[in-house]
Structures are given as C-alpha cells and as structure tokens.
Coordinates of C-alpha atoms and ligand atoms in Angstrom, one line a residue:
X23 CA 0.5 0.1 0.3
X24 CA 0.8 3.6 -0.8
X25 CA 2.2 5.9 2.1
X26 CA 0.1 8.0 3.6
X27 CA 0.4 11.0 0.6
X28 CA 0.1 14.2 0.9
X29 CA -2.1 14.8 -2.0
X30 CA -5.0 18.0 -2.3
X31 CA -8.4 17.2 -2.1
X32 CA -10.2 19.1 -5.3
X33 CA -12.5 22.2 -4.9
X34 CA -11.2 22.6 -1.1
X35 CA -11.0 26.6 -1.9
X36 CA -9.5 28.4 1.0
X37 CA -9.8 25.9 3.2
X38 CA -6.4 25.1 2.7
X39 CA -4.7 28.4 2.8
X40 CA -5.7 28.4 5.9
X41 CA -4.9 25.4 7.1
X42 CA -1.3 25.9 5.8
X43 CA -1.4 28.7 7.6
X44 CA -2.4 27.5 11.2
X45 CA -1.4 24.6 11.9
X46 CA -0.2 23.2 9.0
X47 CA 3.6 24.3 9.8
X48 CA 3.4 22.4 12.9
X49 CA 1.6 19.4 11.4
X50 CA 4.7 19.5 9.2
X51 CA 7.0 18.0 12.9
X52 CA 3.8 15.4 13.4
X53 CA 3.0 12.4 11.6
X54 CA -1.1 12.7 11.8
X55 CA -3.6 15.0 10.8
X56 CA -5.4 16.8 14.5
X57 CA -9.1 15.7 15.1
X58 CA -9.9 19.6 16.0
X59 CA -13.2 19.7 18.5
X60 CA -15.6 22.1 17.1
X61 CA -18.8 23.1 16.0
X62 CA -17.8 26.7 14.8
X63 CA -15.3 28.3 13.1
X64 CA -14.1 31.5 14.3
X65 CA -13.9 34.1 11.5
X66 CA -11.9 37.1 11.7
X67 CA -13.8 40.4 10.3
X68 CA -17.0 40.2 8.7
X69 CA -15.1 40.6 4.5
X70 CA -14.0 36.5 5.7
X71 CA -17.4 36.2 6.8
X72 CA -19.1 37.3 3.6
X73 CA -16.9 36.1 1.3
X74 CA -17.4 32.6 3.5
X75 CA -20.8 32.6 2.3
X76 CA -20.2 33.1 -1.2
X77 CA -20.1 29.4 -2.4
X78 CA -20.7 26.8 0.3
X79 CA -18.7 24.5 -1.4
X80 CA -15.9 26.8 -0.4
X81 CA -15.8 27.6 2.2
X82 CA -15.5 25.6 4.8
X83 CA -13.3 25.1 8.9
X84 CA -14.1 28.4 9.8
X85 CA -17.7 28.1 8.6
X86 CA -18.9 24.7 10.6
X87 CA -17.6 21.6 11.0
X88 CA -19.5 19.4 8.7
X89 CA -18.6 21.0 6.3
X90 CA -14.9 19.6 6.8
X91 CA -12.0 19.9 9.4
X92 CA -8.4 18.2 8.8
X93 CA -9.1 14.8 10.0
X94 CA -11.6 14.8 7.6
X95 CA -9.6 16.5 4.7
X96 CA -6.9 14.1 5.1
X97 CA -8.6 10.8 5.0
X98 CA -10.4 12.0 2.2
X99 CA -7.8 12.3 1.0
X100 CA -6.3 8.8 0.8
X101 CA -9.4 8.0 -0.5
X102 CA -8.9 9.4 -3.4
X103 CA -5.2 8.6 -3.8
X104 CA -6.1 4.7 -3.5
X105 CA -10.0 4.6 -5.4
X106 CA -7.8 7.1 -8.3
X107 CA -10.3 9.0 -7.9
X108 CA -10.9 13.0 -9.0
X109 CA -11.9 13.3 -4.8
X110 CA -13.7 12.0 -2.0
X111 CA -16.5 12.3 0.7
X112 CA -17.2 10.9 3.8
X113 CA -19.8 10.1 5.8
X114 CA -21.0 9.3 9.3
X115 CA -21.3 5.7 7.8
X116 CA -21.3 3.4 4.9
X117 CA -25.1 2.7 5.2
X118 CA -25.0 7.2 4.6
X119 CA -23.0 6.6 2.3
X120 CA -25.1 4.9 0.2
X121 CA -28.5 6.2 0.8
X122 CA -26.8 9.7 0.0
X123 CA -26.1 8.9 -2.9
X124 CA -28.9 6.8 -4.1
X125 CA -31.5 10.2 -3.1
X126 CA -28.6 12.5 -5.1
X127 CA -29.2 11.2 -7.7
X128 CA -32.4 9.6 -8.1
X129 CA -36.1 11.2 -8.9
X130 CA -39.0 9.5 -8.8
X131 CA -40.2 8.0 -12.0
X132 CA -36.3 6.3 -11.3
X133 CA -35.9 2.9 -12.3
X134 CA -32.1 1.1 -10.9
X135 CA -31.0 -2.1 -10.4
X136 CA -29.2 -3.5 -8.3
X137 CA -27.6 -7.3 -7.2
X138 CA -30.2 -9.6 -5.5
X139 CA -27.4 -9.6 -2.9
X140 CA -26.5 -7.0 -1.6
X141 CA -26.3 -5.7 1.8
X142 CA -29.8 -6.1 3.8
X143 CA -29.5 -2.6 5.4
X144 CA -29.2 -1.3 1.5
X145 CA -32.5 -3.7 -0.1
X146 CA -34.3 -2.8 2.9
X147 CA -33.9 0.7 2.6
X148 CA -34.8 0.8 -1.5
X149 CA -37.6 -1.4 -0.9
X150 CA -38.8 0.3 1.9
X151 CA -38.3 4.0 1.8
X152 CA -36.8 4.6 -2.5
X153 CA -40.9 3.0 -3.8
X154 CA -42.4 5.6 -1.8
X155 CA -40.7 8.0 -3.9
X156 CA -42.2 7.0 -7.2
X157 CA -38.5 4.8 -7.2
X158 CA -38.0 1.4 -8.7
X159 CA -36.1 -1.4 -8.4
X160 CA -34.6 -4.2 -10.9
X161 CA -32.7 -7.2 -8.8
X162 CA -30.7 -8.7 -11.2
X163 CA -28.0 -11.3 -11.0
X164 CA -24.5 -10.9 -11.8
X165 CA -24.9 -13.3 -14.8
X166 CA -27.8 -10.6 -15.8
X167 CA -25.6 -7.3 -15.2
X168 CA -23.9 -8.6 -18.4
X169 CA -27.2 -8.9 -21.1
X170 CA -28.0 -5.4 -19.4
X171 CA -30.6 -5.2 -22.8
X172 CA -32.9 -7.1 -21.3
X173 CA -33.1 -4.7 -17.8
X174 CA -32.4 -1.4 -18.7
X175 CA -36.0 0.6 -19.6
X176 CA -36.6 3.7 -20.7
X177 CA -36.2 5.2 -16.6
X178 CA -33.7 3.7 -16.0
X179 CA -31.6 5.9 -14.5
X180 CA -28.7 4.0 -12.0
X181 CA -26.9 0.8 -11.3
X182 CA -25.9 -0.2 -8.1
X183 CA -23.3 -3.2 -7.9
X184 CA -22.4 -4.8 -5.3
X185 CA -19.3 -7.2 -5.8
X186 CA -18.5 -9.5 -4.8
X187 CA -21.9 -8.9 -2.9
X188 CA -22.6 -9.7 0.7
X189 CA -23.0 -14.1 2.3
X190 CA -22.7 -15.4 -1.8
X191 CA -20.3 -12.8 -3.0
X192 CA -21.5 -12.7 -6.6
X193 CA -18.8 -11.1 -8.6
X194 CA -20.0 -8.7 -11.6
X195 CA -18.1 -8.0 -14.5
X196 CA -18.3 -4.5 -13.7
X197 CA -16.7 -3.6 -17.3
X198 CA -19.2 -4.6 -18.5
X199 CA -21.6 -3.0 -16.9
X200 CA -20.0 0.7 -17.2
X201 CA -19.3 0.2 -20.9
X202 CA -22.8 -0.4 -22.0
X203 CA -24.2 1.9 -19.1
X204 CA -21.8 5.0 -20.5
X205 CA -23.1 4.4 -23.9
X206 CA -27.0 5.2 -22.1
X207 CA -26.2 7.8 -19.5
X208 CA -27.1 5.4 -16.9
X209 CA -25.1 6.6 -14.0
X210 CA -23.0 2.9 -12.7
X211 CA -22.7 3.2 -8.5
X212 CA -20.4 0.8 -6.8
X213 CA -20.3 -0.2 -3.6
X214 CA -16.0 -1.6 -3.1
X215 CA -16.4 -2.6 0.8
X216 CA -15.3 -6.3 0.4
X217 CA -12.2 -5.3 -1.9
X218 CA -10.9 -2.8 -0.3
X219 CA -8.9 0.0 -2.8
X220 CA -5.6 -3.0 -3.0
X221 CA -8.2 -5.3 -4.3
X222 CA -10.7 -3.2 -6.8
X223 CA -10.6 0.8 -7.8
X224 CA -13.6 0.1 -9.9
X225 CA -13.1 4.0 -11.3
X226 CA -10.6 2.4 -13.8
X227 CA -13.4 0.4 -14.9
X228 CA -15.3 3.6 -15.8
X229 CA -17.4 3.6 -12.6
X230 CA -19.3 6.3 -12.1
X231 CA -18.8 6.1 -7.7
X232 CA -16.4 4.1 -5.4
X233 CA -18.8 3.7 -2.0
X234 CA -16.6 1.9 1.3
X235 CA -18.5 1.3 4.9
X236 CA -14.9 1.9 5.8
X237 CA -16.1 0.5 9.4
X238 CA -15.1 -2.4 7.2
X239 CA -11.6 -3.4 6.1
X240 CA -10.2 0.7 6.1
X241 CA -10.6 0.6 9.3
X242 CA -9.6 -2.0 9.9
X243 CA -9.8 -2.9 13.8
X244 CA -13.9 -2.9 14.4
X245 CA -14.1 0.3 16.3
X246 CA -15.6 3.3 14.2
X247 CA -18.9 4.0 11.4
X248 CA -17.8 6.0 9.0
X249 CA -18.2 5.6 5.3
X250 CA -16.2 6.8 2.1
X251 CA -17.9 7.6 -1.6
X252 CA -15.2 8.8 -3.9
X253 CA -15.5 9.5 -7.9
X254 CA -15.1 11.6 -10.9
X255 CA -14.5 15.1 -11.0
X256 CA -18.0 15.2 -12.9
X257 CA -19.4 14.3 -9.9
X258 CA -17.3 15.4 -6.9
X259 CA -19.2 18.8 -6.9
X260 CA -22.7 17.6 -6.8
X261 CA -22.3 15.0 -4.7
X262 CA -21.0 16.6 -2.0
X263 CA -23.4 19.9 -2.3
X264 CA -26.1 17.1 -1.7
X265 CA -23.6 15.7 1.8
X266 CA -23.0 19.0 2.9
X267 CA -27.2 19.3 2.5
X268 CA -27.9 17.0 3.9
X269 CA -25.2 17.0 6.8
X270 CA -24.6 12.9 6.3
X271 CA -20.8 14.9 7.7
X272 CA -17.6 11.4 9.5
X273 CA -16.4 12.2 12.6
X274 CA -13.5 13.2 13.8
X275 CA -12.5 9.9 16.3
X276 CA -14.2 8.2 13.5
X277 CA -12.0 9.9 10.9
X278 CA -8.9 8.9 12.7
X279 CA -9.9 6.3 13.6
X280 CA -10.4 5.4 9.9
X281 CA -6.8 7.6 9.1
X282 CA -4.5 5.2 11.6
X283 CA -6.8 2.3 9.4
X284 CA -5.4 3.0 6.6
X285 CA -2.0 2.8 7.4
X286 CA -1.6 -0.8 8.5
X287 CA -4.5 -2.1 5.9
X288 CA -2.2 -3.8 3.2
X289 CA 0.2 -5.6 6.4
X290 CA -3.8 -6.9 7.6
X291 CA -5.2 -8.2 4.3
X292 CA -2.2 -9.5 3.5
X293 CA -1.7 -11.4 6.5
X294 CA -5.5 -12.3 6.7
X295 CA -5.9 -13.3 3.0
X296 CA -2.7 -15.9 3.6
X297 CA -4.4 -17.8 7.0
X298 CA -8.4 -17.1 4.3
X299 CA -6.5 -19.4 3.0
X300 CA -5.9 -21.5 5.4
X301 CA -9.3 -21.6 6.5
X302 CA -11.2 -22.7 3.3
X303 CA -8.3 -25.4 2.5
X304 CA -9.1 -27.1 5.8
X305 CA -13.0 -26.4 5.3
X306 CA -12.6 -27.8 1.9
X307 CA -11.9 -31.7 2.7
X308 CA -13.4 -31.1 6.8
X309 CA -16.2 -34.5 6.7
X310 CA -18.7 -31.7 8.5
X311 CA -18.6 -29.3 5.4
X312 CA -21.1 -29.5 2.6
X313 CA -19.2 -26.5 1.2
X314 CA -17.3 -23.7 1.1
X315 CA -18.4 -20.9 -0.7
X316 CA -15.9 -18.5 -1.6
X317 CA -15.4 -16.2 -4.9
X318 CA -11.2 -17.1 -4.6
X319 CA -12.6 -21.0 -5.2
X320 CA -12.7 -23.1 -9.2
X321 CA -16.2 -24.1 -7.1
X322 CA -17.7 -20.9 -7.1
X323 CA -20.5 -19.7 -9.7
X324 CA -18.4 -16.6 -10.8
X325 CA -15.0 -17.7 -9.8
X326 CA -13.6 -16.3 -14.0
X327 CA -15.0 -12.9 -13.4
X328 CA -12.9 -13.0 -10.6
X329 CA -10.1 -13.9 -12.0
X330 CA -10.4 -11.2 -14.5
X331 CA -10.8 -8.3 -11.7
X332 CA -8.2 -9.9 -8.6
X333 CA -5.2 -11.1 -8.3
X334 CA -6.1 -12.3 -4.2
X335 CA -9.0 -12.1 -1.8
X336 CA -9.8 -10.9 1.4
X337 CA -10.7 -12.5 4.9
X338 CA -13.9 -13.5 4.3
X339 CA -16.2 -16.0 2.5
X340 CA -18.9 -19.0 3.7
X341 CA -19.1 -22.4 4.5
X342 CA -22.6 -24.7 4.7
X343 CA -23.2 -27.9 6.9
X344 CA -25.9 -30.0 6.9
X345 CA -29.0 -28.6 9.0
X346 CA -28.0 -29.3 12.5
X347 CA -30.0 -28.9 15.3
X348 CA -30.3 -25.9 17.9
X349 CA -28.3 -26.9 20.5
X350 CA -25.8 -29.1 17.7
X351 CA -25.5 -26.2 16.4
X352 CA -25.1 -23.6 19.4
X353 CA -22.5 -26.5 20.9
X354 CA -20.3 -25.7 17.7
X355 CA -20.5 -21.7 18.2
X356 CA -19.1 -22.6 21.5
X357 CA -15.8 -24.6 21.2
X358 CA -15.2 -20.9 19.5
X359 CA -13.5 -19.2 21.4
X360 CA -12.3 -17.2 19.5
X361 CA -14.7 -16.6 16.5
X362 CA -16.2 -14.6 18.1
X363 CA -20.5 -14.8 17.0
X364 CA -21.0 -11.2 15.6
X365 CA -22.6 -9.3 12.9
X366 CA -19.2 -6.6 11.8
X367 CA -16.8 -7.7 9.7
X368 CA -12.4 -7.0 8.6
X369 CA -11.7 -6.5 12.6
X370 CA -8.7 -7.9 14.0
X371 CA -10.9 -10.3 15.2
X372 CA -12.3 -12.7 13.1
X373 CA -16.4 -13.7 13.2
X374 CA -18.3 -16.1 12.6
X375 CA -22.8 -15.3 12.1
X376 CA -25.1 -17.7 10.7
X377 CA -26.8 -16.5 7.1
X378 CA -30.2 -17.8 5.2
X379 CA -29.7 -18.6 2.4
X380 CA -30.9 -16.6 -0.7
X381 CA -34.3 -18.4 -2.5
X382 CA -32.6 -19.4 -5.8
X383 CA -29.2 -20.1 -4.1
X384 CA -28.8 -24.1 -5.7
X385 CA -28.7 -26.9 -3.1
X386 CA -29.5 -25.2 -0.6
X387 CA -32.2 -26.8 0.5
X388 CA -31.0 -28.3 4.3
X389 CA -27.8 -26.8 5.0
X390 CA -27.3 -24.2 7.3
X391 CA -24.8 -21.6 6.5
X392 CA -22.1 -19.5 8.5
X393 CA -20.4 -16.3 7.7
X394 CA -16.5 -16.2 8.7
X395 CA -14.7 -13.1 8.7
X396 CA -11.0 -13.4 9.4
X397 CA -8.3 -11.9 12.0
X398 CA -5.2 -10.8 12.0
X399 CA -5.1 -14.0 15.2
X400 CA -1.9 -16.7 14.6
X401 CA -3.3 -19.3 11.9
X402 CA -2.8 -22.4 13.6
X403 CA -4.6 -21.6 16.5
X404 CA -7.7 -20.6 14.2
X405 CA -7.7 -24.1 12.2
X406 CA -7.5 -26.2 14.9
X407 CA -10.9 -24.4 16.5
X408 CA -12.8 -24.7 13.9
X409 CA -12.0 -27.9 12.8
X410 CA -11.9 -29.6 16.0
X411 CA -15.1 -27.2 16.5
X412 CA -17.1 -28.3 13.7
X413 CA -16.1 -31.8 14.5
X414 CA -19.9 -31.4 16.6
X415 CA -22.1 -31.0 13.5
X416 CA -20.5 -34.7 12.4
Ligands
PLP16 C1 -21.4 -3.1 6.6 C2 -21.3 -3.1 5.1 C3 -22.1 -1.4 5.1 C4 -22.6 -0.7 5.9 O1 -21.6 0.1 6.0 P1 -21.6 1.0 7.2 O2 -20.8 1.8 8.3 O3 -22.2 0.0 8.9 O4 -23.3 1.6 7.6 C5 -22.3 -1.0 3.5 N1 -21.7 -2.0 2.5 C6 -21.6 -3.6 2.3 C7 -20.7 -4.4 1.7 C8 -21.5 -4.1 4.2 O5 -20.6 -4.5 5.4

C-alpha cells in the first residue's frame, strides 16, 4: 500500500490556505492530522464571513465543522489517492454514504438496477423508502448484469452494484456494466467494501462512484462507523453539495480511526488473506463441511469473472454444513473461543455469523450457512479450533 500521501483535495478552495497558515507549520513535525474539536469556526471579520458565505463548496473550516475538518480532509485525500478518483467524501456510516448517493441521483419515476444479493439494509432501504418516492428497483444476478439490454428500460437512470456481494459473493463483470451504462447515460455506483481499494479500483473500469463501508477493512479495528464516497470530476461537486445539504458528515474520532487504519490496511489484508487460504483449504477437506463459498475458489459460479479482476482474495468467506439441531449448532459456536459471534467484519478479530441462504441459491436445501471474517490471530490456532469445533456437527 502506498504511503499516506499529501494530495490536495479538489474544490477545497480557501480552506486549504487556512490550514496551511494555521497549524500546518507545526503539523510538519507530526505524523498525523489533528482532531479539532469544534462546531463553528471563528471568523476574523465580516469580510471573511461574507466571503465564506458565497460558495458552499469553498467555505469550510471557519464556518462549521460539518463542512470538513483537517482529519476528514486527510481521510478523503487518502481515499482519492487509493481509489484513483478525482475527489472523495466521508459520511457518518457506509449506509449513509450509500443512501446519500442514491438520493442525490434518483428522482420520482426513476428505475434502478441493483445486485440481488446486495447488503440487506440497502435492499430494505430501496424497497421500503425509495419505493415510497416512486423509485423502482430491479434486482439482478451477476449473470443478468451482462445482459443489461434485457433489463434496461427508458426510465432506468442508475445501476448499483455490490461485488463481490454480501454472504454469497456474486461477482459482477463491472467493465461490461460500465461500458453499457456509458452509452445510455446511466450512472454507475459500486459498493467496493469487500475489495478495499487495494484489490480493485472500479473507477478505472469506468464506474462513476465508489462507496466503502470504512467500518470494515479500511478502519479495520471494529471501532468506528464511517463511510466514504470516491468519484470523478463530473460528480464530485454535486455529491459534495448533496452531502453538505443532508448533513451526513463523518465525525473526527471516526475519521481518525479510519486514517490510522489505512496505515496498516495492506499488512492486515495480506495476513488475513493468507490465513483465509489455510482455513478454506482445511474446510474444503473437512468431513462436516458440505460447501465452502468464496469467489477465490474454482467451484464458485463467478470464479472466472473474479479472476478477470482480482489477483487475490480477502479474509471473508462462507461455508455450509448439513442443517444441525439448534443445540448442536450452539455447542459448535461455543467451542469457537476466537471466532466471535458477531455481524461485523474486516476487523482484527475473527468473527462468525449464521445466515439464511437466498432462495435462488442452488442446492442449498437442508444446509446451514455461516460467514466467517478472518482476523489477524495465529493461523494454526484458528484452524485447529475451527476444525475441532466442526466435529460437533458430524
Ligand atoms: C457493513 C456494510 C455496509 C454498511 O456500512 P456501515 O458503515 O455499517 O453503515 C455497506 N455495504 C457493505 C457491503 C457492508 O458490508
């Protein structure tokens, strides 16, 4: 991973001068951006006040911290650099980043195409709240995303892809999607949380907007809820305007956790990827395991597409066992001292969570599925613990 860089956020205007003037001379001697605890900045006079009020995109720190602070700026610079975008924005959660981007683009009567195995809260938001606004959605499989001419209608204005998707890791051929969408003037948005910017940069394949739940690998320590949006020159200012208007800004502490997390992202991911390889090999050979679900494995239906885009995987995968009795399942989970029973993922501690397979998943009858997020614990220990606990399910 590249070192934390010193890029300049586009559109930062006079805000940059301010930071340069004030604490920056000092900051040269410190490795991190400061967390300034403030709401309103203080103007030196009415001229400055007037200048600041003129353009919402150019008046930052002196006005109100919702518009940005040194640490949110630093995080946004990093994401722009890592995702090879024009500019980035931070939001108070990954979900807030997603709903904000959707609301900023969609109008009543619009239709969106979206990954069928999308992160469940996003599906719920689209079906419950966007539908109320007269916005409809069609949920597509990864294969259907390669046949877009069959699904795009006159009012289709937006394509939202999560890939590899939640729990079952459907991988979408994003280059095909982006090329098609460009010809039709359809905006393309990708939830890139699974990949982190180190494994895939969707903007390079023509996507317009990339979102991360930075609560996962990017901050990496299960201690912050924060989201990021990275985009092109065309969409940066409109999105920034929308985020300012909706007040979805990230907090300083969370931004700092993210900033710090980014420094070890490559190290963590490399370790997690290696341990995951060991664990999936063990599970594939384990007599209690019926299926291991990971796009890294040749058995996955989207493995070929995965190989087109990825050199390696991350630390998350699923597996299935023959449906156990509840009591048996509970004993199994209790034996896993180092795999915490928890929803979150991408942290330093390994986690496991049961999930219900979607109806369309083939040959899933009579199986129970679990998703694992591998932490940075010692590989041999995790392997022994999991393989021993699985004997409870035989
Ligand atoms: C967790 C998650 C989100 C939501 O992010 P929060 O920061 O928890 O709001 C969105 N997309 C994916 C793929 C996720 O795993």
